[in-house]
Short mmCIF file of C-alpha atoms in Angstrom, two decimals:
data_model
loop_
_atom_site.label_atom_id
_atom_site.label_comp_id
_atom_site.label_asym_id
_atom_site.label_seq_id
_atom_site.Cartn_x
_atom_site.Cartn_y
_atom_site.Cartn_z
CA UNK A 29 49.63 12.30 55.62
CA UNK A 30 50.56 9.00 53.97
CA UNK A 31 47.09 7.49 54.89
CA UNK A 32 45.32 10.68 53.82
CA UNK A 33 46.93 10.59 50.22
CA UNK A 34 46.44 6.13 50.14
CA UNK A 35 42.90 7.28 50.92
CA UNK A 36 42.70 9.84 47.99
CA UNK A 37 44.47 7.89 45.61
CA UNK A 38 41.79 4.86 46.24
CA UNK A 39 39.14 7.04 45.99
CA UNK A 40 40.02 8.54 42.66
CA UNK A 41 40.79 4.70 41.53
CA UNK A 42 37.31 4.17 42.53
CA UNK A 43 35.91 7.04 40.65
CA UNK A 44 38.01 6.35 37.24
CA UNK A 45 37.05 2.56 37.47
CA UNK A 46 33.70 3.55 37.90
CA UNK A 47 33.91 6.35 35.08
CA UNK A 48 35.53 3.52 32.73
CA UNK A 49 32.79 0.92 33.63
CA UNK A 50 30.04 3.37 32.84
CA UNK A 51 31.26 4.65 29.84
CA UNK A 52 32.20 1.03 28.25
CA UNK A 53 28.44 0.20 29.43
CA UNK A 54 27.08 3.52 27.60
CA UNK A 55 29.35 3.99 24.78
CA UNK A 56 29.68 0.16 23.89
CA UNK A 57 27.58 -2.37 25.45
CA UNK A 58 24.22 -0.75 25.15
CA UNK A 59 25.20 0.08 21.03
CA UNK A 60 25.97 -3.83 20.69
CA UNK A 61 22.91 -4.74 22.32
CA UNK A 62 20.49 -2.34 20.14
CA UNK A 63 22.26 -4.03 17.01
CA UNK A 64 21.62 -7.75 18.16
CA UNK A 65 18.13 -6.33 18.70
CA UNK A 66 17.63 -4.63 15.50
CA UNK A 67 19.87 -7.87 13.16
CA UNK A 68 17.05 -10.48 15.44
CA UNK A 69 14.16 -8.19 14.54
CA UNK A 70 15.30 -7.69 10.44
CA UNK A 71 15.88 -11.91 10.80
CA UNK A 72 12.41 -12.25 12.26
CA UNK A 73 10.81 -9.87 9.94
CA UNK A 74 12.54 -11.91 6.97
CA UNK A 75 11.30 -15.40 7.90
CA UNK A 76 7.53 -14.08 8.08
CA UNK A 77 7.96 -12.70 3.97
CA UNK A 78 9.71 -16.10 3.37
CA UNK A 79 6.96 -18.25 5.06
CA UNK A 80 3.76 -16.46 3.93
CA UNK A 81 5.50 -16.74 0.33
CA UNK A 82 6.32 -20.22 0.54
CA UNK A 83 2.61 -20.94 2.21
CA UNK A 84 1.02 -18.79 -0.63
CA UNK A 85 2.81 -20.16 -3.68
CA UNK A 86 1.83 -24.13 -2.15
CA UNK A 87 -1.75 -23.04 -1.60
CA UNK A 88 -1.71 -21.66 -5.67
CA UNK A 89 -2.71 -25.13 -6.88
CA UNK A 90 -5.80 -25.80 -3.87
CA UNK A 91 -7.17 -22.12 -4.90
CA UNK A 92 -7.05 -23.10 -8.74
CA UNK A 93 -9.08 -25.85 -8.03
CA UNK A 94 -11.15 -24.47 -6.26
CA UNK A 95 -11.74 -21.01 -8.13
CA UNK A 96 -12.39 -23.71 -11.26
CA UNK A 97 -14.56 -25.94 -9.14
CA UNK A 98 -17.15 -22.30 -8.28
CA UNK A 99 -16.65 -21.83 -11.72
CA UNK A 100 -18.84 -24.63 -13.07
CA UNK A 101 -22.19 -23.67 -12.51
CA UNK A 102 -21.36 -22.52 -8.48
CA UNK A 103 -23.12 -19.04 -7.37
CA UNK A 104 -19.97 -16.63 -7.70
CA UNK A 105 -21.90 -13.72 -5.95
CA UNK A 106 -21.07 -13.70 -2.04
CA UNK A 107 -17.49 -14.84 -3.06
CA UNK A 108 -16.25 -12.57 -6.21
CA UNK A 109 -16.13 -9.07 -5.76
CA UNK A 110 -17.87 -6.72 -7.63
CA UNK A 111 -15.61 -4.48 -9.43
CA UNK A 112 -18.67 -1.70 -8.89
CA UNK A 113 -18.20 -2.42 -4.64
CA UNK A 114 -14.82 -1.69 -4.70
CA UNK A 115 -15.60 1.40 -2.18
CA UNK A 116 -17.52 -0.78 0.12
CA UNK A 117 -14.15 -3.39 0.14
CA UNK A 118 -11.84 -0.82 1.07
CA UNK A 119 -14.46 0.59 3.56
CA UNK A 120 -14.68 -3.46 4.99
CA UNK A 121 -10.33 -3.29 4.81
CA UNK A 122 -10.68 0.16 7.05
CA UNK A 123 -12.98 -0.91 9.44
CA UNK A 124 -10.89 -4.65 9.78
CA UNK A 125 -7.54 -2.52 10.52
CA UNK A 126 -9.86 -0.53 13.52
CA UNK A 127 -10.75 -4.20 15.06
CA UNK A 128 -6.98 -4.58 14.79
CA UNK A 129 -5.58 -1.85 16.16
CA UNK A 130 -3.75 -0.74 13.42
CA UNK A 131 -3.62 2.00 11.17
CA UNK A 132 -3.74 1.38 7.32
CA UNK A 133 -3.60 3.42 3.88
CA UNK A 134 -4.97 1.68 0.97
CA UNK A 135 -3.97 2.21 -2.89
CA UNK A 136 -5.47 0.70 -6.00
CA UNK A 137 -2.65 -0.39 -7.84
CA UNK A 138 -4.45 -2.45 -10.54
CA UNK A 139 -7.59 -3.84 -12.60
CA UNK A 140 -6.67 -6.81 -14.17
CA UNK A 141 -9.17 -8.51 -16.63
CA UNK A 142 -9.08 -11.65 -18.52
CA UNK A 143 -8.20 -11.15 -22.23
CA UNK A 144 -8.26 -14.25 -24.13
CA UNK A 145 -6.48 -12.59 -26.91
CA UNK A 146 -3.37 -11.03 -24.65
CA UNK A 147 -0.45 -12.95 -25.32
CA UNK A 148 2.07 -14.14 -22.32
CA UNK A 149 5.45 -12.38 -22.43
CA UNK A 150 8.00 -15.05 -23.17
CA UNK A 151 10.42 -14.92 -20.01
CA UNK A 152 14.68 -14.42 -20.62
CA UNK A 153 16.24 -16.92 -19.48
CA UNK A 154 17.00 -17.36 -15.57
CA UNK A 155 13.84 -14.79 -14.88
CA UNK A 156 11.22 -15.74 -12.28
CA UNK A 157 7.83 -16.46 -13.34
CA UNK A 158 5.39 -13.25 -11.54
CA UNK A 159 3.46 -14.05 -9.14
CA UNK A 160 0.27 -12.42 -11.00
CA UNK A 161 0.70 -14.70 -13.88
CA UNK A 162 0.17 -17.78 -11.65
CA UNK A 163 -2.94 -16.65 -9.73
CA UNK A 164 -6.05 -18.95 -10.69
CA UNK A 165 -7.70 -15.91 -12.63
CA UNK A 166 -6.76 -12.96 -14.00
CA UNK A 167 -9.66 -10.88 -12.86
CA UNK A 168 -8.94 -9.35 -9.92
CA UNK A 169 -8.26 -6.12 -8.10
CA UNK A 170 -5.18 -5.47 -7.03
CA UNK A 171 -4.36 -3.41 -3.45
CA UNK A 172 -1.43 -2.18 -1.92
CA UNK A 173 -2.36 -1.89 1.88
CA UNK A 174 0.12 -0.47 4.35
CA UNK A 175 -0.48 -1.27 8.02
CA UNK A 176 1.17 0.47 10.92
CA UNK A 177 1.01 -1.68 14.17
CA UNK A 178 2.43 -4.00 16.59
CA UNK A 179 3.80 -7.37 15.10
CA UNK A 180 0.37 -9.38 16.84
CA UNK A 181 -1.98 -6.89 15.26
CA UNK A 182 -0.52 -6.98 11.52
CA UNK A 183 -0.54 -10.91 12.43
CA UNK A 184 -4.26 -10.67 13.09
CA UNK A 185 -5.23 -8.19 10.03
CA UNK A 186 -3.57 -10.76 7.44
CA UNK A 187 -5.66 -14.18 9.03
CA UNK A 188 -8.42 -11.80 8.63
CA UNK A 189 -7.48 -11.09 4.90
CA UNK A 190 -6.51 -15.76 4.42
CA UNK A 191 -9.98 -15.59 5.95
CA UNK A 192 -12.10 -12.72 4.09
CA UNK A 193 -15.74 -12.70 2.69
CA UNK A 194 -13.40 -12.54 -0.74
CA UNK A 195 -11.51 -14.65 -2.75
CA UNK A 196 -8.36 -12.71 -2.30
CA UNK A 197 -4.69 -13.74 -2.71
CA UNK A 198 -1.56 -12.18 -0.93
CA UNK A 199 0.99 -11.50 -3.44
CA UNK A 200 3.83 -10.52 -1.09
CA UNK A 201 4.71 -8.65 2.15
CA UNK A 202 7.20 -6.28 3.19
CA UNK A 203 7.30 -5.33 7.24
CA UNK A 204 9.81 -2.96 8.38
CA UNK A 205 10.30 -1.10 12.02
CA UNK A 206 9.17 2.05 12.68
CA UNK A 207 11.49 5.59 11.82
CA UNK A 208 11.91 5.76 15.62
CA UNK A 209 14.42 2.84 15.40
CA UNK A 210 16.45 5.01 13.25
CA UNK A 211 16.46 7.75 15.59
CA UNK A 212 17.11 5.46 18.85
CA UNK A 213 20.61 4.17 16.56
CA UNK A 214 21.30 7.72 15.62
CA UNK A 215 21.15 8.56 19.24
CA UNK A 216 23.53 5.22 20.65
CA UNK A 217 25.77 6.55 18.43
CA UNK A 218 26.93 9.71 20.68
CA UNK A 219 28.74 11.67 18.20
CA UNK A 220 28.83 15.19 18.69
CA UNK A 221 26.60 15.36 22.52
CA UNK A 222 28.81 16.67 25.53
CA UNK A 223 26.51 15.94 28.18
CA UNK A 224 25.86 11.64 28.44
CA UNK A 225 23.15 12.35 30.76
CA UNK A 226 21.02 14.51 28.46
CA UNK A 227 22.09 11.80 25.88
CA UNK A 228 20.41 9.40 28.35
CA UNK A 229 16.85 11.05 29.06
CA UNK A 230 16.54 11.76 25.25
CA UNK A 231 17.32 7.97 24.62
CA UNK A 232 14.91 6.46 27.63
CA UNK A 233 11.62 8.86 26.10
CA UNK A 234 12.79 7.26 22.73
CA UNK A 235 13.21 3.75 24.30
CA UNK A 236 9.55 4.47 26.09
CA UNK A 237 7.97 5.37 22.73
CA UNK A 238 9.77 2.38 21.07
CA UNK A 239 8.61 0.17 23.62
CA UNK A 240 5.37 -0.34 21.35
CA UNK A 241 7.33 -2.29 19.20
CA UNK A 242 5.29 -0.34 15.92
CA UNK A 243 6.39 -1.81 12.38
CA UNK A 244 4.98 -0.99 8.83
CA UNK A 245 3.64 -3.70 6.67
CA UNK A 246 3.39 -3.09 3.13
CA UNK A 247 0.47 -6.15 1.88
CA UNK A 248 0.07 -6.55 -1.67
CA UNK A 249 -3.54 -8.30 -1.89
CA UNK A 250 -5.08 -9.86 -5.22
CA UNK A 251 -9.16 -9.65 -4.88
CA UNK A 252 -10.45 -11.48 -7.65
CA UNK A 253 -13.76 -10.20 -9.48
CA UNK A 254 -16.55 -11.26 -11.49
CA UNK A 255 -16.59 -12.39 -15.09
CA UNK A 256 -18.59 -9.84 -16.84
#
């Protein structure tokens, strides 16, 4: 009888350790580990915006002198849009996000041209100089393109755009992961589910779909035109 019970008690020692392990593992581990995953990925995500902005604001100075150098008696035509073809741009932009593999939406978010007689807004004191006011003309079309797509094939679609038909300058970037990350946190959480193991099979289709690794890139994208 005394063996039986020894034999019960380290059985149910075995199943509460066991129940312990898997619900520190569940309940605590896997949580940490999604939030070292998601703080590397926002880290990641920041040092691309800071690079391209550092890379685009030391380029500034090469494009002026170059934009100036076309200027002086260089054929503009095959490198200055056409504020007429701006339908057969966006229709280039589409067919670059198909070769890829990314999805994009494009909005027109400005015309800018040249006005000798517009004055420059004085700047308060400790405010940053805008970006548009430094680009080496002020003709240009101005885009907001956002890209949905893995973090090689955003890569790829902005060396295409450094590397376009068109003078073009990008003004600033903005990447940020897909909704489903939100849900896949929502779900580590745990609050308010009984059952762990449905928790579990509606986490792994998440993780499956997630798996992609999809963000959303918000490109701001200066294409400069022609002087009229």
């Amino acid at each position: 009888m005394k063996n039986f019970l020894k034999q019960q008690r380290e059985v149910l020692s075995l199943v509460v350790y066991t129940l312990v392990i898997f619900v520190v593992v569940y309940f605590v581990i896997m949580p940490l580990f999604e939030k070292i995953k998601t703080t590397n990925d926002q880290v990641q995500e920041e040092i691309l915006n800071q690079e391209i902005s550092r890379k685009n604001i030391e380029e500034l100075p090469k494009i002026q002198k170059q934009f100036e150098s076309l200027n002086q008696g260089a054929d503009l035509t095959l490198v200055l849009l056409d504020n007429a073809n701006a339908v057969v741009l966006i229709e280039k932009l589409e067919k670059m996000a198909e070769q890829t593999n990314n999805t994009i939406s494009i909005t027109i978010e400005e015309v800018s041209v040249n006005d000798p007689k517009k004055k420059t807004p004085k700047l308060k004191a400790g405010e940053e100089v805008p970006i548009a006011s430094e680009l080496p003309s002020q003709n240009y079309l101005r885009l907001k393109i956002v890209l949905s797509g893995k973090y090689g094939s955003i890569v790829k679609f902005i060396g295409m755009i450094e590397n376009f038909e068109y003078y073009a300058d990008i003004m600033g970037i903005q990447i940020s992961k897909n909704n489903e990350e939100s849900q896949l946190q929502s779900i580590s959480s745990g609050s308010g589910i009984s059952n762990p193991f449905v928790l579990e099979m509606e986490k792994d289709n998440l993780m499956k779909k997630n798996s992609e690794n999809i963000l959303n890139a918000s490109i701001n994208v200066a294409f400069y035109l022609r002087n009229k």
